[in-house]
Amino acid sequence: METRGDLEVQLKGMREYYRGGNTRGASWRKSQLRGLCRLLEEREAEMNAALEFDLGKHPVEAYRDEIGGLIKSANYALGCLKGWMSAKKAKLPLAAALTTAEIIPEPLGLVLIISSWNFPFGLSLEPLIGALAAGNVVVLKPSEVAPRCSSLLANVLPAYLDPKAIKVVEGGPAVSEQLVKQKWDKILFTGSARVGRIVMAAAANHLTPVTLEFGGKCPAVLDSLSSSWDREVAVQRIVGSKFSACAGQACIAIDYVIVEKKFSSTLLELMKVRIGKMLGENPRESRSMARIVNKHHFLRLKTLLEDPNVKASIVYGGSMDEKSLFIEPTILLDPPLESDLMQDEIFGPLLPIITLKKIEDSINFINSRPKPLALYVFTHNDSLRKRMVAETSSGSVTFNDAMIQYMADTLPFGGIGESGMGNYHGKFSFDTFSHHKAVLRRSFLVDFWFRFPPWNDHKLQLFRSVYLFDYLGMLLTVLGLKKSKQG
Amino acid sequence: MAGEDKKQQPFDSKAASSLVAELRGAFASGTTRSYQWRESQLRGLLRMTDEHEQDIVAALRSDLGKPELESVLYEAAMLRNSCKFALKELQRWMMPEKVKTSLTTFPSSAEIVSEPLGVVLIISAWNYPYLLSLDPVVGAIAAGNAVVLKPSEIAPATSALLAKLLGEYMDSSSIRVVEGAVPETTALLEQKWDKIFYTGNGRVGRIVMAAAAKHLTPVVLELGGKSPVVVDSGINLQIACRRIIVGKWGNNNGQACIASDYIITTKDLNELETFYGKNPLESKDLSRIVNSDHFTRLTKLLDEDKVSKKVVYGGERDPTKLQIAPTILLDVPRDSLIMNEEIFGPLLPILTVDKLEESFDIINSGAKPLAAYIFTNDKKLKEHFVNNVSAGGLVVNDTTVHLAVHALPFGGVGESGIGAYHGKFSFDAFSHKKAVVYRSFMGDAAIRYPPYTNGKLRLMKALLGGSILGILRALFGRS
């Protein structure tokens, strides 16, 4: 267990290593990214074992949601790094002759990444890819709620990455509290909004910029789809993404479905069939669904269902086994909106279906609640599509699918309002860990002689022309052919 | 109107809360989102600045003794340019940005949509009170937000003028001014905003960010720091000095966030002092010190024991007129007050070093400043400076002018601030970049979901790896 003094000494050493310029060159950054690629390749089996132990994840789920995505992201960063690191020229007006302007990205310095337990590798290493690509030194604090994954990271990262530049600090809330009190050049935090407030308040003491990734109640709006093929695909995507990704314990999992009342029974039947096909007769035996991470969350979810009005609305599933921390995929039809189930982020395999008279009513429904991290809309209706984008606010909107936006390298991944601030993934990761420095280079040759005091009306008039980029006006003034303005 | 409320009741938490609620209602009605509204408000700001230029000059003279040319150039003209640039680019900024999608989400199309954040709070500073209030407002309006502006009470004439003019020229359902000092600002900071944009010092910046943390409100903090000027030999000293002088004393008499704070040069450049001596800087062309608090602060810096003997030019002061003459000091001790806080006044210390490369260590050992400047013709030194000195912005062979370049982000790093603005960066600072993905119902990956098989795993690996060959192999049963 590290003492505060140890921590401060370590951080001081990391800052000195950074100041020595060791992490700035492209070759160092590439070597780190390649190190990560090798790690993901060589340690896949151990990572799978850790995910199985901590969360009961199936190896295919682990690959789909974490390992595969990380390989993709690391390779993407390697391919783009040169372009990301290069200075970008900025356009200047003619009046600024013999001057060049550019924006140069530079690392921020010493950064802190705090990750969550549900995608313990993905949420630790995806930000790490960005931080390293941007040339920073990094402290990573994985979640203690996924202890095997945390200790695997602590053991394995030093073997593949530069140990002077990347450190893993393990521990619980007390350790996190200690960490956030330090001075960082950036903090990227994934977790709950409650803890996010504490992180930002601590960051304020040092004017540390933050990226905060939370969650929220991500709605899926299911419009009436005329083709049965489309209905099947929609249901497959809804049910598949909800129950097969960490058993619904995901920030971008569909929290609840909104559907027109007249369509709800069809939807329910389709869902039941699909769940059966996905997980078989006995979902617990199928081992294709992750388990609830720990007793605390198991009891939290159990309590959500104990509300008698909520219990009465269960139309499928509902069985639980505390010993194996297993909760069956459970569907509820119109549970009461004031229930905790419909007020708090569910983060588990419970799927409420909310029915409304008209699908357009879903817009007001969504807007009367905190802005979610993701909004999903299944529709062919072009005007509904446009209204959804224009009239609601969320981190992202995905049409006709769910969760897949996470894998897109060209889209910013982040929330708004209660679902977070800032974003990352792809170039956005590089940018979030960089300072974009403005650089202007002037020549000694050209200057406007009227730049300097003593001041007079003539000089003022010249300046007026310059600022309007009125070259003709300026010429006329110089030639004495244009009078100064009065006053 | 907001300006008149001040006379009637104190602006407390309750008043702040109902103001925000009112603006949220206005925002929710969709008024501020249309291109027409944004364009009309920006034109309003432009007209306002044109039609009242003399009133602006008078207010700035009253608040700061600012020379007319500085007011016209650095406040009115710059704000006008900001409006014009936004008007020119607005349609383009508002358009969604299409992005490429890859095999992992095939088939799909995607774009990034800029949407307004909602109701934003802008708190501005006293040294360029017109510009620093309205430049962020330009960005907030361009991005389609409702705005509350809280101008600095330390420039009261400008604050009152802003309250009056914005009330006349802008849509007051969505744009309001709240005048006042600490109590009013505190009441405002207790509310939930969708963004807070603050210009000022680091001490208050921390308070603003801590208040924002309670509501998870994102912030832009435009702070300051000690902006150094590194002066090399072998340059055109006359031009360099002129640029340094006008950048320092021609900018509100040194009371500017990007004014040169101190100079670092090598010992062979003592000519600097004699040159300054000849330069005709008359005090009628200089702003006065804004108030007696700052006057006292600055004279304290000058009168500190180990510093007072280091004055080589100027040092005169007039407490009745709140005037301090342009003052140069040579080789003050590094641990003096004047070398450890942002000067924000007409005092310019010069530090001499043996080798100019040492200056980089001096700069990097302190907090990251908002700006850093170097005068040199040495290409290697230039590149070393640009690559190794971290500051908000850098200028080679001039000072402060980067402020006027729309295409460059203006903002700090570390102690000098968070975020940036100007030009499109203003629009972005007040926008949410929403990712939108359009997927087809075709081309699915039943492979994505259970029951999991080895075949699905192989195909998935190939898809995530992005290789067509890999996909074909996986489809046809080879791994």
PDB file of N, CA, C and O in Angstrom, chain B residues 433-473:
ATOM      1  N   LYS B 433     -21.106  18.827 -29.671  1.00  0.00           N
ATOM      2  CA  LYS B 433     -20.854  18.087 -30.912  1.00  0.00           C
ATOM      3  C   LYS B 433     -21.498  16.721 -30.774  1.00  0.00           C
ATOM      4  O   LYS B 433     -20.987  15.833 -30.089  1.00  0.00           O
ATOM      5  N   LYS B 434     -22.663  16.582 -31.378  1.00  0.00           N
ATOM      6  CA  LYS B 434     -23.445  15.358 -31.213  1.00  0.00           C
ATOM      7  C   LYS B 434     -23.155  14.394 -32.353  1.00  0.00           C
ATOM      8  O   LYS B 434     -23.290  14.745 -33.518  1.00  0.00           O
ATOM      9  N   ALA B 435     -22.776  13.157 -31.987  1.00  0.00           N
ATOM     10  CA  ALA B 435     -22.497  12.138 -32.992  1.00  0.00           C
ATOM     11  C   ALA B 435     -23.818  11.528 -33.445  1.00  0.00           C
ATOM     12  O   ALA B 435     -24.656  11.156 -32.618  1.00  0.00           O
ATOM     13  N   VAL B 436     -24.045  11.436 -34.771  1.00  0.00           N
ATOM     14  CA  VAL B 436     -25.263  10.817 -35.279  1.00  0.00           C
ATOM     15  C   VAL B 436     -24.889   9.729 -36.278  1.00  0.00           C
ATOM     16  O   VAL B 436     -24.147   9.980 -37.226  1.00  0.00           O
ATOM     17  N   VAL B 437     -25.400   8.524 -36.037  1.00  0.00           N
ATOM     18  CA  VAL B 437     -25.103   7.381 -36.909  1.00  0.00           C
ATOM     19  C   VAL B 437     -26.398   6.884 -37.532  1.00  0.00           C
ATOM     20  O   VAL B 437     -27.388   6.712 -36.834  1.00  0.00           O
ATOM     21  N   TYR B 438     -26.359   6.673 -38.841  1.00  0.00           N
ATOM     22  CA  TYR B 438     -27.524   6.123 -39.535  1.00  0.00           C
ATOM     23  C   TYR B 438     -27.180   4.715 -40.000  1.00  0.00           C
ATOM     24  O   TYR B 438     -26.267   4.540 -40.810  1.00  0.00           O
ATOM     25  N   ARG B 439     -27.903   3.734 -39.453  1.00  0.00           N
ATOM     26  CA  ARG B 439     -27.640   2.359 -39.857  1.00  0.00           C
ATOM     27  C   ARG B 439     -28.783   1.843 -40.707  1.00  0.00           C
ATOM     28  O   ARG B 439     -29.930   2.240 -40.538  1.00  0.00           O
ATOM     29  N   SER B 440     -28.445   0.933 -41.564  1.00  0.00           N
ATOM     30  CA  SER B 440     -29.466   0.284 -42.376  1.00  0.00           C
ATOM     31  C   SER B 440     -29.961  -0.954 -41.627  1.00  0.00           C
ATOM     32  O   SER B 440     -29.288  -1.456 -40.718  1.00  0.00           O
ATOM     33  N   PHE B 441     -31.124  -1.448 -42.035  1.00  0.00           N
ATOM     34  CA  PHE B 441     -31.589  -2.709 -41.456  1.00  0.00           C
ATOM     35  C   PHE B 441     -30.930  -3.905 -42.139  1.00  0.00           C
ATOM     36  O   PHE B 441     -31.103  -5.031 -41.722  1.00  0.00           O
ATOM     37  N   MET B 442     -30.219  -3.646 -43.213  1.00  0.00           N
ATOM     38  CA  MET B 442     -29.566  -4.733 -43.922  1.00  0.00           C
ATOM     39  C   MET B 442     -28.214  -5.016 -43.304  1.00  0.00           C
ATOM     40  O   MET B 442     -27.731  -4.302 -42.451  1.00  0.00           O
ATOM     41  N   GLY B 443     -27.586  -6.003 -43.833  1.00  0.00           N
ATOM     42  CA  GLY B 443     -26.178  -6.284 -43.516  1.00  0.00           C
ATOM     43  C   GLY B 443     -25.942  -6.458 -42.047  1.00  0.00           C
ATOM     44  O   GLY B 443     -25.168  -5.723 -41.459  1.00  0.00           O
ATOM     45  N   ASP B 444     -26.650  -7.344 -41.407  1.00  0.00           N
ATOM     46  CA  ASP B 444     -26.335  -7.461 -40.019  1.00  0.00           C
ATOM     47  C   ASP B 444     -25.423  -8.564 -39.674  1.00  0.00           C
ATOM     48  O   ASP B 444     -25.162  -9.476 -40.365  1.00  0.00           O
ATOM     49  N   ALA B 445     -25.015  -8.334 -38.516  1.00  0.00           N
ATOM     50  CA  ALA B 445     -24.119  -9.241 -37.885  1.00  0.00           C
ATOM     51  C   ALA B 445     -24.909  -9.940 -36.812  1.00  0.00           C
ATOM     52  O   ALA B 445     -24.974  -9.514 -35.690  1.00  0.00           O
ATOM     53  N   ALA B 446     -25.507 -11.067 -37.238  1.00  0.00           N
ATOM     54  CA  ALA B 446     -26.025 -11.927 -36.189  1.00  0.00           C
ATOM     55  C   ALA B 446     -24.816 -12.439 -35.433  1.00  0.00           C
ATOM     56  O   ALA B 446     -24.920 -12.955 -34.325  1.00  0.00           O
ATOM     57  N   ILE B 447     -23.663 -12.249 -36.066  1.00  0.00           N
ATOM     58  CA  ILE B 447     -22.438 -12.709 -35.416  1.00  0.00           C
ATOM     59  C   ILE B 447     -22.174 -11.931 -34.141  1.00  0.00           C
ATOM     60  O   ILE B 447     -21.407 -12.355 -33.295  1.00  0.00           O
ATOM     61  N   ARG B 448     -22.842 -10.759 -34.013  1.00  0.00           N
ATOM     62  CA  ARG B 448     -22.547  -9.927 -32.841  1.00  0.00           C
ATOM     63  C   ARG B 448     -23.102 -10.519 -31.562  1.00  0.00           C
ATOM     64  O   ARG B 448     -22.691 -10.142 -30.475  1.00  0.00           O
ATOM     65  N   TYR B 449     -24.127 -11.348 -31.677  1.00  0.00           N
ATOM     66  CA  TYR B 449     -24.850 -11.752 -30.469  1.00  0.00           C
ATOM     67  C   TYR B 449     -24.761 -13.231 -30.194  1.00  0.00           C
ATOM     68  O   TYR B 449     -24.453 -14.022 -31.067  1.00  0.00           O
ATOM     69  N   PRO B 450     -25.111 -13.648 -28.952  1.00  0.00           N
ATOM     70  CA  PRO B 450     -25.147 -15.082 -28.632  1.00  0.00           C
ATOM     71  C   PRO B 450     -26.219 -15.749 -29.483  1.00  0.00           C
ATOM     72  O   PRO B 450     -27.116 -15.060 -29.964  1.00  0.00           O
ATOM     73  N   PRO B 451     -26.209 -17.070 -29.646  1.00  0.00           N
ATOM     74  CA  PRO B 451     -25.167 -17.947 -29.086  1.00  0.00           C
ATOM     75  C   PRO B 451     -23.816 -17.755 -29.794  1.00  0.00           C
ATOM     76  O   PRO B 451     -23.766 -17.585 -30.996  1.00  0.00           O
ATOM     77  N   TYR B 452     -22.764 -17.734 -29.003  1.00  0.00           N
ATOM     78  CA  TYR B 452     -21.433 -17.468 -29.537  1.00  0.00           C
ATOM     79  C   TYR B 452     -20.816 -18.743 -30.088  1.00  0.00           C
ATOM     80  O   TYR B 452     -20.870 -19.787 -29.468  1.00  0.00           O
ATOM     81  N   THR B 453     -20.234 -18.656 -31.267  1.00  0.00           N
ATOM     82  CA  THR B 453     -19.535 -19.810 -31.851  1.00  0.00           C
ATOM     83  C   THR B 453     -18.160 -19.355 -32.306  1.00  0.00           C
ATOM     84  O   THR B 453     -17.914 -18.150 -32.421  1.00  0.00           O
ATOM     85  N   ASN B 454     -17.303 -20.334 -32.594  1.00  0.00           N
ATOM     86  CA  ASN B 454     -15.959 -19.983 -33.067  1.00  0.00           C
ATOM     87  C   ASN B 454     -16.011 -19.265 -34.409  1.00  0.00           C
ATOM     88  O   ASN B 454     -15.222 -18.368 -34.670  1.00  0.00           O
ATOM     89  N   GLY B 455     -16.964 -19.719 -35.240  1.00  0.00           N
ATOM     90  CA  GLY B 455     -17.102 -19.064 -36.546  1.00  0.00           C
ATOM     91  C   GLY B 455     -17.417 -17.594 -36.406  1.00  0.00           C
ATOM     92  O   GLY B 455     -16.852 -16.728 -37.080  1.00  0.00           O
ATOM     93  N   LYS B 456     -18.319 -17.290 -35.472  1.00  0.00           N
ATOM     94  CA  LYS B 456     -18.672 -15.884 -35.248  1.00  0.00           C
ATOM     95  C   LYS B 456     -17.457 -15.110 -34.765  1.00  0.00           C
ATOM     96  O   LYS B 456     -17.229 -13.972 -35.160  1.00  0.00           O
ATOM     97  N   LEU B 457     -16.676 -15.748 -33.898  1.00  0.00           N
ATOM     98  CA  LEU B 457     -15.505 -15.068 -33.355  1.00  0.00           C
ATOM     99  C   LEU B 457     -14.515 -14.725 -34.457  1.00  0.00           C
ATOM    100  O   LEU B 457     -13.982 -13.626 -34.543  1.00  0.00           O
ATOM    101  N   ARG B 458     -14.322 -15.690 -35.347  1.00  0.00           N
ATOM    102  CA  ARG B 458     -13.372 -15.457 -36.438  1.00  0.00           C
ATOM    103  C   ARG B 458     -13.838 -14.295 -37.303  1.00  0.00           C
ATOM    104  O   ARG B 458     -13.063 -13.412 -37.667  1.00  0.00           O
ATOM    105  N   LEU B 459     -15.137 -14.294 -37.625  1.00  0.00           N
ATOM    106  CA  LEU B 459     -15.678 -13.249 -38.484  1.00  0.00           C
ATOM    107  C   LEU B 459     -15.576 -11.896 -37.796  1.00  0.00           C
ATOM    108  O   LEU B 459     -15.231 -10.883 -38.396  1.00  0.00           O
ATOM    109  N   MET B 460     -15.864 -11.906 -36.518  1.00  0.00           N
ATOM    110  CA  MET B 460     -15.789 -10.662 -35.771  1.00  0.00           C
ATOM    111  C   MET B 460     -14.366 -10.122 -35.755  1.00  0.00           C
ATOM    112  O   MET B 460     -14.140  -8.931 -35.923  1.00  0.00           O
ATOM    113  N   LYS B 461     -13.393 -10.993 -35.543  1.00  0.00           N
ATOM    114  CA  LYS B 461     -11.998 -10.565 -35.537  1.00  0.00           C
ATOM    115  C   LYS B 461     -11.649  -9.950 -36.884  1.00  0.00           C
ATOM    116  O   LYS B 461     -10.963  -8.927 -36.962  1.00  0.00           O
ATOM    117  N   ALA B 462     -12.158 -10.590 -37.924  1.00  0.00           N
ATOM    118  CA  ALA B 462     -11.850 -10.066 -39.253  1.00  0.00           C
ATOM    119  C   ALA B 462     -12.492  -8.708 -39.464  1.00  0.00           C
ATOM    120  O   ALA B 462     -11.881  -7.781 -39.996  1.00  0.00           O
ATOM    121  N   LEU B 463     -13.735  -8.549 -39.039  1.00  0.00           N
ATOM    122  CA  LEU B 463     -14.438  -7.277 -39.208  1.00  0.00           C
ATOM    123  C   LEU B 463     -13.756  -6.163 -38.439  1.00  0.00           C
ATOM    124  O   LEU B 463     -13.530  -5.074 -38.958  1.00  0.00           O
ATOM    125  N   LEU B 464     -13.417  -6.430 -37.193  1.00  0.00           N
ATOM    126  CA  LEU B 464     -12.772  -5.398 -36.389  1.00  0.00           C
ATOM    127  C   LEU B 464     -11.380  -5.108 -36.907  1.00  0.00           C
ATOM    128  O   LEU B 464     -10.869  -4.008 -36.767  1.00  0.00           O
ATOM    129  N   GLY B 465     -10.770  -6.112 -37.526  1.00  0.00           N
ATOM    130  CA  GLY B 465      -9.450  -5.889 -38.090  1.00  0.00           C
ATOM    131  C   GLY B 465      -9.517  -5.139 -39.396  1.00  0.00           C
ATOM    132  O   GLY B 465      -8.519  -4.640 -39.887  1.00  0.00           O
ATOM    133  N   GLY B 466     -10.725  -5.063 -39.978  1.00  0.00           N
ATOM    134  CA  GLY B 466     -10.913  -4.232 -41.164  1.00  0.00           C
ATOM    135  C   GLY B 466     -10.330  -4.800 -42.441  1.00  0.00           C
ATOM    136  O   GLY B 466     -10.194  -4.101 -43.430  1.00  0.00           O
ATOM    137  N   SER B 467      -9.977  -6.063 -42.428  1.00  0.00           N
ATOM    138  CA  SER B 467      -9.353  -6.590 -43.644  1.00  0.00           C
ATOM    139  C   SER B 467     -10.360  -7.404 -44.456  1.00  0.00           C
ATOM    140  O   SER B 467     -10.992  -8.335 -43.948  1.00  0.00           O
ATOM    141  N   ILE B 468     -10.536  -7.020 -45.721  1.00  0.00           N
ATOM    142  CA  ILE B 468     -11.516  -7.693 -46.582  1.00  0.00           C
ATOM    143  C   ILE B 468     -11.145  -9.160 -46.739  1.00  0.00           C
ATOM    144  O   ILE B 468     -11.989 -10.049 -46.662  1.00  0.00           O
ATOM    145  N   LEU B 469      -9.853  -9.389 -46.906  1.00  0.00           N
ATOM    146  CA  LEU B 469      -9.379 -10.760 -47.076  1.00  0.00           C
ATOM    147  C   LEU B 469      -9.732 -11.593 -45.852  1.00  0.00           C
ATOM    148  O   LEU B 469     -10.226 -12.719 -45.941  1.00  0.00           O
ATOM    149  N   GLY B 470      -9.481 -10.984 -44.677  1.00  0.00           N
ATOM    150  CA  GLY B 470      -9.800 -11.678 -43.435  1.00  0.00           C
ATOM    151  C   GLY B 470     -11.270 -12.053 -43.361  1.00  0.00           C
ATOM    152  O   GLY B 470     -11.643 -13.130 -42.921  1.00  0.00           O
ATOM    153  N   ILE B 471     -12.107 -11.115 -43.836  1.00  0.00           N
ATOM    154  CA  ILE B 471     -13.551 -11.377 -43.779  1.00  0.00           C
ATOM    155  C   ILE B 471     -13.916 -12.518 -44.702  1.00  0.00           C
ATOM    156  O   ILE B 471     -14.675 -13.420 -44.344  1.00  0.00           O
ATOM    157  N   LEU B 472     -13.354 -12.487 -45.905  1.00  0.00           N
ATOM    158  CA  LEU B 472     -13.657 -13.549 -46.857  1.00  0.00           C
ATOM    159  C   LEU B 472     -13.235 -14.902 -46.296  1.00  0.00           C
ATOM    160  O   LEU B 472     -13.974 -15.879 -46.358  1.00  0.00           O
ATOM    161  N   ARG B 473     -12.048 -14.925 -45.725  1.00  0.00           N
ATOM    162  CA  ARG B 473     -11.565 -16.186 -45.154  1.00  0.00           C
ATOM    163  C   ARG B 473     -12.475 -16.668 -44.044  1.00  0.00           C
ATOM    164  O   ARG B 473     -12.826 -17.827 -43.963  1.00  0.00           O
TER     165      ARG B 473
END
